[in-house]
GROMACS .gro file of C-alpha atoms in nm:
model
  443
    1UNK     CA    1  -6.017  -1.522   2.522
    2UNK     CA    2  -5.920  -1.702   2.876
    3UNK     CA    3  -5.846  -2.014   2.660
    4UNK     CA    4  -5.560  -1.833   2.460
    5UNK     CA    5  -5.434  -1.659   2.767
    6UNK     CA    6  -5.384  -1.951   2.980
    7UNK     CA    7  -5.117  -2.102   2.739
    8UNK     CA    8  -4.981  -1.782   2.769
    9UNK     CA    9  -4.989  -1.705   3.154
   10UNK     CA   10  -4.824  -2.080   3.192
   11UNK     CA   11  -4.534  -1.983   3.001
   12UNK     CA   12  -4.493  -1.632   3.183
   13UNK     CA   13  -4.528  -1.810   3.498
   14UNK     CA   14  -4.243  -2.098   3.339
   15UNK     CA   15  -4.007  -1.809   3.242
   16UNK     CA   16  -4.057  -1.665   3.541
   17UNK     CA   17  -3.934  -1.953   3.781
   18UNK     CA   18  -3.680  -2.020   3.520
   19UNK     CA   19  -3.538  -1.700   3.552
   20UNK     CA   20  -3.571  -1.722   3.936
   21UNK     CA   21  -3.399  -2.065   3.955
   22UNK     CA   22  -3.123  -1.918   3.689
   23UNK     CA   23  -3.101  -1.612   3.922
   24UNK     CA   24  -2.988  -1.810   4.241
   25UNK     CA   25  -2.767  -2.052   4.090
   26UNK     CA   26  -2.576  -1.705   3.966
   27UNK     CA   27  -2.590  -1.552   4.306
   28UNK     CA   28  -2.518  -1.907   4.488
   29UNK     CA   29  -2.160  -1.903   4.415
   30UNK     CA   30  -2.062  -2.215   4.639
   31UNK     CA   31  -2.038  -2.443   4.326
   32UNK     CA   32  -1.759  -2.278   4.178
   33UNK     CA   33  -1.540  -2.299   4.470
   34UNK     CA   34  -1.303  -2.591   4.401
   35UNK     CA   35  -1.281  -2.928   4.618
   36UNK     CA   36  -0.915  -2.927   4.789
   37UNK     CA   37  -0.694  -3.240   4.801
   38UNK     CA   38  -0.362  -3.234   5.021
   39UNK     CA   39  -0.174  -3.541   4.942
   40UNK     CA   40   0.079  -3.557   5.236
   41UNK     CA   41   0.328  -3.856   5.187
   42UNK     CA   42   0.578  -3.926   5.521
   43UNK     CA   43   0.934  -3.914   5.500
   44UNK     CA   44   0.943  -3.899   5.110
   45UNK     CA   45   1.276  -3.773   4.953
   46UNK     CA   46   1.346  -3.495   4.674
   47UNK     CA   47   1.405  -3.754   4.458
   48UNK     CA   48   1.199  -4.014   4.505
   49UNK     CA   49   0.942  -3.905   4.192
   50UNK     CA   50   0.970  -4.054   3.858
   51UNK     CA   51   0.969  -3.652   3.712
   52UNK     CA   52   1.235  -3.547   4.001
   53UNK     CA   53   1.498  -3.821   3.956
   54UNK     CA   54   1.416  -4.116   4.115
   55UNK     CA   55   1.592  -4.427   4.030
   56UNK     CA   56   1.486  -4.790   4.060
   57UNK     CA   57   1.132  -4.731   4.045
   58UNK     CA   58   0.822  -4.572   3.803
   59UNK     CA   59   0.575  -4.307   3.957
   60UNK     CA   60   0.352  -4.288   3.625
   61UNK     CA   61   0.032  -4.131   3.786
   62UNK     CA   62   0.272  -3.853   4.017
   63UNK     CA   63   0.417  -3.787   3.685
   64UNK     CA   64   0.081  -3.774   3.489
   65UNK     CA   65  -0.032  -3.505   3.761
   66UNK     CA   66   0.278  -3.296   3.742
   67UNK     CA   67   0.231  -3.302   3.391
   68UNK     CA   68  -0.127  -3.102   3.436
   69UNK     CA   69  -0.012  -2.841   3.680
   70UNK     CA   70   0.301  -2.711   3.820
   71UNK     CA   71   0.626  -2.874   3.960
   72UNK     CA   72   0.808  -2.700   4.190
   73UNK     CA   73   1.194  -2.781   4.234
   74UNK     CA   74   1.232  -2.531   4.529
   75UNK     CA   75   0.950  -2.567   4.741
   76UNK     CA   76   1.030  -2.603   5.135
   77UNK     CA   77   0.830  -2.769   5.456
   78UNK     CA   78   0.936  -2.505   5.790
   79UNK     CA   79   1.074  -2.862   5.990
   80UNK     CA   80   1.324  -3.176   5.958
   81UNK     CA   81   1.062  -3.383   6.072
   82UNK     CA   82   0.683  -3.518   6.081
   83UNK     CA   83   0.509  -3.303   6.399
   84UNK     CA   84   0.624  -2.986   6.334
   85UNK     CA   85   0.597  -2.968   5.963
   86UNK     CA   86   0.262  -3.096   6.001
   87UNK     CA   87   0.197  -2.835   6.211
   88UNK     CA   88   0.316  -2.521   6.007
   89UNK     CA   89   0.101  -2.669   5.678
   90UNK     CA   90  -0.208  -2.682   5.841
   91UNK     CA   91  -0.138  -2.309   6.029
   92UNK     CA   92   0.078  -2.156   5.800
   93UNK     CA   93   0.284  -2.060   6.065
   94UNK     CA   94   0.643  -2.156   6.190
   95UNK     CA   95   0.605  -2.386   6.479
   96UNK     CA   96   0.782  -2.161   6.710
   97UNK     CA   97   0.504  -2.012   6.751
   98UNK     CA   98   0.312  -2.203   6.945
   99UNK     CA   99   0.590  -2.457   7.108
  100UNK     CA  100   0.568  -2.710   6.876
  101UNK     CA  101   0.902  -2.687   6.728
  102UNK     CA  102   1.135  -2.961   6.931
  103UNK     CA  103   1.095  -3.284   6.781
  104UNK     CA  104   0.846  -3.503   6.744
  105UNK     CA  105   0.489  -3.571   6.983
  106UNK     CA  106   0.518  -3.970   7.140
  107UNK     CA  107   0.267  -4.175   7.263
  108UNK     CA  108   0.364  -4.074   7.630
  109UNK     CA  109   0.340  -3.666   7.524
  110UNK     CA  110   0.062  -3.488   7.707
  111UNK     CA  111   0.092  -3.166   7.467
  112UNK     CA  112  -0.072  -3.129   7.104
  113UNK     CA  113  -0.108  -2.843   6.844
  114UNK     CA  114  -0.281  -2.519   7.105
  115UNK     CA  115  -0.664  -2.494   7.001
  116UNK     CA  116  -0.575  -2.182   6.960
  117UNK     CA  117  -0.420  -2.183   6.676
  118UNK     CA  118  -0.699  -2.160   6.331
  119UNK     CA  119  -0.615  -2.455   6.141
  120UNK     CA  120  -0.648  -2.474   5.768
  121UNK     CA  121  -0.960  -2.706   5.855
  122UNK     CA  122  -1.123  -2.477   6.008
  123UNK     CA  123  -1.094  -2.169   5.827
  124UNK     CA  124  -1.176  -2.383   5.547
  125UNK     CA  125  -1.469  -2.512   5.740
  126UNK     CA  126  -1.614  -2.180   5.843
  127UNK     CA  127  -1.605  -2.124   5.505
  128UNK     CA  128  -1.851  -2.376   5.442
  129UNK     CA  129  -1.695  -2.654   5.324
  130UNK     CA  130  -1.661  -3.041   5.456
  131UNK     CA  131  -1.352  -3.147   5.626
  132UNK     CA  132  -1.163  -3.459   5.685
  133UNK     CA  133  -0.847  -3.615   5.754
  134UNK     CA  134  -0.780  -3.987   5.620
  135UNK     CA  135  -0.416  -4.105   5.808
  136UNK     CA  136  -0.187  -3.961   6.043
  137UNK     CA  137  -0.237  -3.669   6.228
  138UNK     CA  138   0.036  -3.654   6.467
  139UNK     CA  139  -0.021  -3.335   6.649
  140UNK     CA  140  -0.153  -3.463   6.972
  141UNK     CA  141  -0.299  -3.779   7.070
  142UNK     CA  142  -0.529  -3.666   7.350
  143UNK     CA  143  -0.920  -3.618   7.270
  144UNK     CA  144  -0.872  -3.264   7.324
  145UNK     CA  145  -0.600  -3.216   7.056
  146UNK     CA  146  -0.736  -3.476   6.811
  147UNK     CA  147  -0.842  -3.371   6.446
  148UNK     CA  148  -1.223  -3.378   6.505
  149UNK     CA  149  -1.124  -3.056   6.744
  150UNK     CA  150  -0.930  -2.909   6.525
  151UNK     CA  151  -1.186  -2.821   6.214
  152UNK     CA  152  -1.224  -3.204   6.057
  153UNK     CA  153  -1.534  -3.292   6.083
  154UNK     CA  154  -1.406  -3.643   5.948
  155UNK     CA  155  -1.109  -3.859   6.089
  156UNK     CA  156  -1.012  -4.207   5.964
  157UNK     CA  157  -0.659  -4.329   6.055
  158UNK     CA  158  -0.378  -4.297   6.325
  159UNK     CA  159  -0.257  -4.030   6.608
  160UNK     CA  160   0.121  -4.071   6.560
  161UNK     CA  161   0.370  -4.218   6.302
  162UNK     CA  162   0.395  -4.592   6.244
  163UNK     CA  163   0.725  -4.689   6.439
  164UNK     CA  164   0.530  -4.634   6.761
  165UNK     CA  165   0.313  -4.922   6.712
  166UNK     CA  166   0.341  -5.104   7.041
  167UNK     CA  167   0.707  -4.926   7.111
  168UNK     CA  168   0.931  -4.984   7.424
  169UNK     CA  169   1.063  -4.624   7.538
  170UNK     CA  170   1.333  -4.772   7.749
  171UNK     CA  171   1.476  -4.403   7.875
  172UNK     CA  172   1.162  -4.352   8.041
  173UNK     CA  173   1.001  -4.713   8.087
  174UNK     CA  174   0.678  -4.647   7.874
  175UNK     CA  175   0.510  -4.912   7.657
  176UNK     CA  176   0.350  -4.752   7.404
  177UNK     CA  177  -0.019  -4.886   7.274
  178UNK     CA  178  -0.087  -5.085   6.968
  179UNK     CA  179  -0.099  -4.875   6.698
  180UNK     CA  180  -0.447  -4.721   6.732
  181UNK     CA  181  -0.690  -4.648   6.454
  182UNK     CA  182  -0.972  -4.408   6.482
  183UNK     CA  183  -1.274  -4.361   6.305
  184UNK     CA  184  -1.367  -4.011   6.447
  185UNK     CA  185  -1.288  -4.020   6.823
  186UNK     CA  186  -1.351  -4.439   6.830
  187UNK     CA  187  -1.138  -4.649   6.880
  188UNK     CA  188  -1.198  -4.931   6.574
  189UNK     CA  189  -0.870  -5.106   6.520
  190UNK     CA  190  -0.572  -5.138   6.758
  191UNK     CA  191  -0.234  -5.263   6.537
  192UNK     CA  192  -0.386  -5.275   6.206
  193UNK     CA  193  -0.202  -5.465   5.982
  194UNK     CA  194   0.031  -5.219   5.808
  195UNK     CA  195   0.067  -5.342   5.477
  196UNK     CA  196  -0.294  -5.255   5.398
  197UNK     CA  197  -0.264  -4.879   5.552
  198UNK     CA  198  -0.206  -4.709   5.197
  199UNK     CA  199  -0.470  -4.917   5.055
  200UNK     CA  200  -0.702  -4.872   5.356
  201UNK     CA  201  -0.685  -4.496   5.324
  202UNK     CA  202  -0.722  -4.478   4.949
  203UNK     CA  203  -1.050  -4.652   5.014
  204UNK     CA  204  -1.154  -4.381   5.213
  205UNK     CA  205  -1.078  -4.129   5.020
  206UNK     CA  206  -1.248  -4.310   4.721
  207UNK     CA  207  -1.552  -4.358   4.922
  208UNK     CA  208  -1.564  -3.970   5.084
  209UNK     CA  209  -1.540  -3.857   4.744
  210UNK     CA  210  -1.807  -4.086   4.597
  211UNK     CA  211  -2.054  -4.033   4.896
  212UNK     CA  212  -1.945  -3.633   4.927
  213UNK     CA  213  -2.217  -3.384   5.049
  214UNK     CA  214  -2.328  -3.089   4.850
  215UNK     CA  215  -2.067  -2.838   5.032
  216UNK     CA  216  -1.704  -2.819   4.843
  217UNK     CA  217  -1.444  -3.039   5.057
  218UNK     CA  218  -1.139  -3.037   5.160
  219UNK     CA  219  -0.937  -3.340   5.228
  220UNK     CA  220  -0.614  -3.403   5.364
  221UNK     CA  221  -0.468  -3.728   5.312
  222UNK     CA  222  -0.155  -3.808   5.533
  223UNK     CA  223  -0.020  -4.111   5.456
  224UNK     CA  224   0.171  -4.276   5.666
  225UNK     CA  225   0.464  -4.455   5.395
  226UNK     CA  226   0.748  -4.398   5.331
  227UNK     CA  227   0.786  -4.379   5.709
  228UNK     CA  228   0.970  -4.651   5.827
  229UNK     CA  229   0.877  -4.985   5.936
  230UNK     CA  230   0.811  -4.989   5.539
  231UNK     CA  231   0.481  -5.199   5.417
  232UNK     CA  232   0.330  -5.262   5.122
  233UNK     CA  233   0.004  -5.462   5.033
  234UNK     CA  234   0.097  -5.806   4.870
  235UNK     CA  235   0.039  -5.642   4.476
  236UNK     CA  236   0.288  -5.409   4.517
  237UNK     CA  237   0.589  -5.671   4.665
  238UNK     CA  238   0.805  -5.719   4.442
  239UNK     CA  239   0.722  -5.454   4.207
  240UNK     CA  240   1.047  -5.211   4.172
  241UNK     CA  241   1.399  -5.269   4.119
  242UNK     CA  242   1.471  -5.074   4.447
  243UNK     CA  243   1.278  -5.349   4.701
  244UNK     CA  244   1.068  -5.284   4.908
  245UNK     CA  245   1.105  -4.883   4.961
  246UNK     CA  246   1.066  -4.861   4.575
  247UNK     CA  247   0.723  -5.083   4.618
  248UNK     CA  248   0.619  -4.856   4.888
  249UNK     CA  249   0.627  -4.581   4.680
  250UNK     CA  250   0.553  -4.741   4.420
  251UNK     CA  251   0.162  -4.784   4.588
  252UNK     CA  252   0.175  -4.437   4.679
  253UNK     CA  253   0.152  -4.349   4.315
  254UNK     CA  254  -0.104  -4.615   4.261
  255UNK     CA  255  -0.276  -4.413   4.558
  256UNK     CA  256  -0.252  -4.097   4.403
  257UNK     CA  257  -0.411  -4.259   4.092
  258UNK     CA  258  -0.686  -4.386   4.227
  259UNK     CA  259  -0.824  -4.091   4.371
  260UNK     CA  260  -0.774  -3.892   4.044
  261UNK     CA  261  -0.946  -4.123   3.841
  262UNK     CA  262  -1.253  -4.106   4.111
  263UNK     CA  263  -1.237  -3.729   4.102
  264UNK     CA  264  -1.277  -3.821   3.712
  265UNK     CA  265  -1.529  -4.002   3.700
  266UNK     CA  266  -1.775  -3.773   3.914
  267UNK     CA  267  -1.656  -3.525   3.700
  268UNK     CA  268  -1.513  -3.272   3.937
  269UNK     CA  269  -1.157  -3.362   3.872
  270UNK     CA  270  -1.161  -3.021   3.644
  271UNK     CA  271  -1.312  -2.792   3.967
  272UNK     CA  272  -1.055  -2.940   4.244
  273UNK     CA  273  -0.713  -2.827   4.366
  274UNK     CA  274  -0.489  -3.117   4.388
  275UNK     CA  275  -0.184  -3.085   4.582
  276UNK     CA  276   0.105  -3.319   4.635
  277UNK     CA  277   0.392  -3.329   4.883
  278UNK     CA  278   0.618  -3.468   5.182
  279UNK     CA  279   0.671  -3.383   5.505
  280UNK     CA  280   0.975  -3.379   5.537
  281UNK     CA  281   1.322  -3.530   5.353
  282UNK     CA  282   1.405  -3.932   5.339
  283UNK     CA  283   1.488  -4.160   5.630
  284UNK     CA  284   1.570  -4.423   5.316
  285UNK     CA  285   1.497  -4.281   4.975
  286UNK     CA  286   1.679  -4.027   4.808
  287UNK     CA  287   1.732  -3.674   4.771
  288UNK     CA  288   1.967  -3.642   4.541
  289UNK     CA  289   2.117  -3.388   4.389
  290UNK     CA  290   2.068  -3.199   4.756
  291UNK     CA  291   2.252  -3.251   5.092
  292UNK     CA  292   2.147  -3.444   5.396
  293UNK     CA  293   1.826  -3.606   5.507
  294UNK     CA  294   1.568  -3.603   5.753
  295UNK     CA  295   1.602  -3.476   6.052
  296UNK     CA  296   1.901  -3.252   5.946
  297UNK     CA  297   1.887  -2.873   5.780
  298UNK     CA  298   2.032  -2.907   5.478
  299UNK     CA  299   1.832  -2.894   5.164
  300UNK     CA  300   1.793  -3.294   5.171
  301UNK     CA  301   1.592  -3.267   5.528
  302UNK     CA  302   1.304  -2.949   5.393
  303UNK     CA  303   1.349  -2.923   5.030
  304UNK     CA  304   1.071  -3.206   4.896
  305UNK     CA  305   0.924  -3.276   4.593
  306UNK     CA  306   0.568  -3.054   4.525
  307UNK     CA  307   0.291  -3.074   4.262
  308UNK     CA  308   0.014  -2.843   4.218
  309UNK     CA  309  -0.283  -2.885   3.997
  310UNK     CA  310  -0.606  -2.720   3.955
  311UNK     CA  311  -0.719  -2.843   3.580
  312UNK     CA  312  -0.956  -2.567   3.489
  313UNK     CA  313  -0.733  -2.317   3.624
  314UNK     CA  314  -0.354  -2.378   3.637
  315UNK     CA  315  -0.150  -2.405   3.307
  316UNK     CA  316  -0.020  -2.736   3.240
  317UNK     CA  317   0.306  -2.835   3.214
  318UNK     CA  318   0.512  -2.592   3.428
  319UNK     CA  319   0.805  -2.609   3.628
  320UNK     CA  320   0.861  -2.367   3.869
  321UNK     CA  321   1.216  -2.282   4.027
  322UNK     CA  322   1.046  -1.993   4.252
  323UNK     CA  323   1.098  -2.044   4.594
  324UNK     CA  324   0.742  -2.165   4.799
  325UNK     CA  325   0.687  -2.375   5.124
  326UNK     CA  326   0.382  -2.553   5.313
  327UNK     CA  327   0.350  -2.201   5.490
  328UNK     CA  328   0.212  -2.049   5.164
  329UNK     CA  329  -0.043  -2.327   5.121
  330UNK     CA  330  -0.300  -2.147   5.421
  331UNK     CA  331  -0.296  -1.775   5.306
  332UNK     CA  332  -0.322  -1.905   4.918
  333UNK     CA  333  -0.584  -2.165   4.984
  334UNK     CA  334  -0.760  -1.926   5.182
  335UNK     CA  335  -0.758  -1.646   4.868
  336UNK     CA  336  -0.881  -1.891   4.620
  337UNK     CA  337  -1.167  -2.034   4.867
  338UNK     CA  338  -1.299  -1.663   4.948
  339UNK     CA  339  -1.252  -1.730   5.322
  340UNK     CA  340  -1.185  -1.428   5.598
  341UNK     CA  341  -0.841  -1.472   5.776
  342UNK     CA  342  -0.862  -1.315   6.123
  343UNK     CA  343  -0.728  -0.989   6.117
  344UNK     CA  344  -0.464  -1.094   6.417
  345UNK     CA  345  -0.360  -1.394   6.298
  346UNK     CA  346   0.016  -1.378   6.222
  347UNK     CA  347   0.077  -1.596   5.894
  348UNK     CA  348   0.476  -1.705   5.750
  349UNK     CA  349   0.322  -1.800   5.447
  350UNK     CA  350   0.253  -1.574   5.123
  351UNK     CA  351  -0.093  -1.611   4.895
  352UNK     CA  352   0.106  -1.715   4.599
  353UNK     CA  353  -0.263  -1.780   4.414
  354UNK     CA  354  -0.156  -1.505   4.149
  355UNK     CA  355   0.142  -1.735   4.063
  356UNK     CA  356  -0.008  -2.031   4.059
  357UNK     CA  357  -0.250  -1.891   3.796
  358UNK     CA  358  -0.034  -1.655   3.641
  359UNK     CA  359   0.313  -1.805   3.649
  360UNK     CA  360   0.461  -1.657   3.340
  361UNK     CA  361   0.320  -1.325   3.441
  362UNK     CA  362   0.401  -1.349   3.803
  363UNK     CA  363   0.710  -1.268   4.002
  364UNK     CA  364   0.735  -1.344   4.340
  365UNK     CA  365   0.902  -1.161   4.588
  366UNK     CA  366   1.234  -1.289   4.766
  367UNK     CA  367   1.175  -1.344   5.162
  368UNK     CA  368   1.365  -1.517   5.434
  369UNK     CA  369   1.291  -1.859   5.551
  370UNK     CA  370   1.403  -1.961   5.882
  371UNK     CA  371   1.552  -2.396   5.936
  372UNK     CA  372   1.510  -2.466   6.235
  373UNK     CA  373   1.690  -2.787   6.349
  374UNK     CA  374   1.464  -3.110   6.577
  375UNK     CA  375   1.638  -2.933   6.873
  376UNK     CA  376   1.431  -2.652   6.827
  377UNK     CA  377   1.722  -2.435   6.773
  378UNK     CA  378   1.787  -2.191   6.460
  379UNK     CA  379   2.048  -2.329   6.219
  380UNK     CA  380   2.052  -2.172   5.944
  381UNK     CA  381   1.824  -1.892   5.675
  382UNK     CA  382   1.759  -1.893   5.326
  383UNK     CA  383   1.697  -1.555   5.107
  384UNK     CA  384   1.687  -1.552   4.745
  385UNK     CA  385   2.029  -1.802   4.634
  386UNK     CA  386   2.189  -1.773   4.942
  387UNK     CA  387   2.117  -2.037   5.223
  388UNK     CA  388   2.380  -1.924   5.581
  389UNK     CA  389   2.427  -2.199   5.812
  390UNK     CA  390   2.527  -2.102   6.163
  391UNK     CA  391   2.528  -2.447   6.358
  392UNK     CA  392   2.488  -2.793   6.319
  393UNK     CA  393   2.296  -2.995   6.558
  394UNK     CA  394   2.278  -3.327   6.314
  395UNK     CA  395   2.410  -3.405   5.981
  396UNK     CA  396   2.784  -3.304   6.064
  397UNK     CA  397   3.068  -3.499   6.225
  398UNK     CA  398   3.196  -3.348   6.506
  399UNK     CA  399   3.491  -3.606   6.552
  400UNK     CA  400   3.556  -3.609   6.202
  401UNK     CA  401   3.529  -3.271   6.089
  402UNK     CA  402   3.575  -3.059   6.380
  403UNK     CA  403   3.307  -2.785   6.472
  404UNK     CA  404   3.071  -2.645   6.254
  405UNK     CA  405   3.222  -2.375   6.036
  406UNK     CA  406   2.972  -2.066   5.928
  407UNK     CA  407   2.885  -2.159   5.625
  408UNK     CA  408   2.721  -2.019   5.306
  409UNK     CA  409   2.617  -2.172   5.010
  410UNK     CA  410   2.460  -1.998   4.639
  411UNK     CA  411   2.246  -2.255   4.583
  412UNK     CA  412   2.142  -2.150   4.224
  413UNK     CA  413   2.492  -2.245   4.165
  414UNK     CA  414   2.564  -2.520   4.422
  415UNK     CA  415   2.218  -2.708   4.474
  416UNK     CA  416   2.418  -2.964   4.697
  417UNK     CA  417   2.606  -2.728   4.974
  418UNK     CA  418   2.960  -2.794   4.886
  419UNK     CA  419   3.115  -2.512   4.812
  420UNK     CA  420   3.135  -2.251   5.160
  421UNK     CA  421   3.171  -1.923   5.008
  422UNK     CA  422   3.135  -1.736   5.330
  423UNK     CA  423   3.453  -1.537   5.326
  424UNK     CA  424   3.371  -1.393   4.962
  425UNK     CA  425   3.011  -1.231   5.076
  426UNK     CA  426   3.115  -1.080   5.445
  427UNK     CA  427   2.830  -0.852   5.366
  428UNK     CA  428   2.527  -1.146   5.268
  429UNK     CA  429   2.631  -1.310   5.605
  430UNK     CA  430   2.645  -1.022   5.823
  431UNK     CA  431   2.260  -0.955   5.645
  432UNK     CA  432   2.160  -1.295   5.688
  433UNK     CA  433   2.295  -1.318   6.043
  434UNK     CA  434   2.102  -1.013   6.104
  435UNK     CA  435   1.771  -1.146   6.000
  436UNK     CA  436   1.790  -1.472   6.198
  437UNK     CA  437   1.859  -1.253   6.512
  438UNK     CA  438   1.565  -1.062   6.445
  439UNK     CA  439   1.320  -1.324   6.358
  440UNK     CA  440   1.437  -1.520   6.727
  441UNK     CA  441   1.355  -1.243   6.905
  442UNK     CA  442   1.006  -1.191   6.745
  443UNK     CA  443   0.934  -1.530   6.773
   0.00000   0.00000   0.00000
């Protein structure tokens, strides 16, 4: 009798663990929340992707991914330039907010984005997932405002852009530094050789990914290109019709590539959320068919190219005229990662995550978004087609042209702000004018 029932007790006592182990891994839901890739390209125009219009140059592997996700053709960053767009993607505020809204942070500034604002790091973080940042932060160069305070538990790359590599600030009579490089909060490099920064930091992504913990991650990769003084590694000289810029960007894509063929082959490529942006419009590319450039409000300086892809989730394929921005990317990411947003924490953004995984189904809502100019001053409001502009601190020729005239532009009809329509809609730019008042005195 006990020699039959021991057969029989080992297979209860198999099912049972079986059904134990089975058990967890349903509660234990951490595996099914996706990895997170921010691919954050500097100074990188509208059109300066193979799928958006560029010209002189291939981006094969940008195109590939836009190809398994969504494009979006009206998708905003809440600045002209690198600090304080930086700083509204990883708050999902506007940069008002917190006084980071004037310019850009030098190696002489003593300020940096407040600890007291919850970065996307570390609600992602307390969230339980990994962290790191692989390129330029640019939101403070003082320990106390570095990226290893602010919810990365990793850091490999630069404090500011690339032009301030050993810079003369002759208004002030500051030498800046060497450009330094950081592993964490050491010092490990000081000038690194800039034609091997995009290949330095798609290393390090490669290797993060390959050596990853158990915990989901996010990543943020900030390169530094297309920011000028433009580099390239020696295999990608040469390699456009455009010269070097086209190169430049040309590696970017090779970047890009790289990491999603690692995310391929350890087969989580399917379970991560890749996304793909600027910071801002071109110093040198293009952004063509829109007006202006960095640094200036029109469409050209905040209107950027924007790719998001999440292969088990999103539908392939689509292109997406619905308006978004960087300031949607915290509330969404934060929906689709199950993490708690304080209850007092003012957001800009809008969870789009409906849309992105029901965008035939999914309308979103019209809202206002506020330009405000490198000044720091309010210039002009988009809602729905209409954009006003009230001022123009750059991108408009005083001597030439006079002072700035109100203007407002339809731009589902007139992507490139040519035709001022502001004495046919009295009523749209006494409600626009009304919003921007409002929004300056909550802010």
């Amino acid at each position: 009798m006990k020699i039959k029932i021991k057969p029989f007790i080992s297979k209860l006592l198999l099912l049972i663990i079986f059904s134990s182990t089975a058990c967890q891994q349903h509660i234990d839901t951490s595996n099914d929340r996706p990895n997170i890739i921010i691919f954050f390209t500097d100074d990188q125009g509208y059109a300066d992707v193979g799928c958006y219009g560029a010209e002189g140059f291939e981006t094969p592997h940008i195109d590939r991914l836009a190809s398994e996700g969504i494009r979006f053709t009206n998708f905003y960053v809440p600045a002209t330039v690198c600090t304080p767009s930086r700083a509204g993607l990883l708050t999902g505020r506007y940069p008002k907010r917190y006084n980071l809204h004037e310019a850009v942070l030098f190696p002489f500034s003593e300020g940096g984005l407040s600890l007291n604002e919850y970065t996307m790091a570390e609600m992602l973080r307390d969230n339980g997932y990994s962290t790191s940042i692989i390129g330029k932060w640019h939101l403070g160069h003082k320990e106390e405002f570095m990226p290893n305070n602010q919810g990365f538990d990793q850091f490999y790359g630069v404090p500011y852009s690339n032009d301030m590599d050993n810079y003369y600030y002759k208004h002030i009579d500051f030498q800046s530094p060497p450009l330094p490089f950081y592993r964490n909060k050491t010092l490990i490099e000081s000038g690194p050789d800039q034609d091997y920064l995009t290949q330095k930091y798609t290393e390090e992504a490669i290797n993060q990914i390959k050596n990853r913990s158990e915990k989901p991650f996010f990543m943020y990769v900030a390169q530094n290109m297309p920011h000028t003084p433009l580099h390239a590694s020696p295999a990608f000289i040469g390699k456009s019709e455009k010269g070097l810029y086209g190169d430049v960007i040309m590696e970017l894509d090779w970047s890009v590539g790289e990491i999603v063929k690692t995310l391929k082959e350890q087969n989580i490529y399917d379970n991560t959320i890749f996304i793909f942006t600027s910071d801002n419009g071109p110093q040198m590319g293009s952004a063509k068919p829109l007006r202006g450039k960095k640094a200036e409000t029109w469409d050209g300086g905040q209107r950027v190219p924007a790719i998001v892809v999440w292969p088990s989730k999103i539908t392939k394929g689509v292109v997406s005229s619905d308006f978004t921005t960087t300031l949607d990317l915290f509330p969404t990411l934060a929906k689709i990662a199950g993490s708690k947003i304080p209850e007092n924490l003012k957001l800009d953004g809008l969870d789009i995550s409906d849309y992105l995984l029901h965008p035939e189904a999914t309308k979103l809502p019209e809202r206002p978004f506020y330009f405000y100019a490198r000044n720091g001053e309010i210039e002009a409001v988009r809602m729905g087609k209409w954009k006003l502009h009230i001022q123009k601190s750059i991108g408009w020729n005083l001597n030439k042209n006079g002072s700035f005239p109100v203007s407002l532009y339809n731009l589902d009809e007139d992507i490139s702000e040519k035709n001022n329509v502001v004495d046919q809609f009295p009523e749209v730019v006494e409600q626009l004018t009304k919003m921007m008042k409002e929004i300056e005195t909550e802010l």
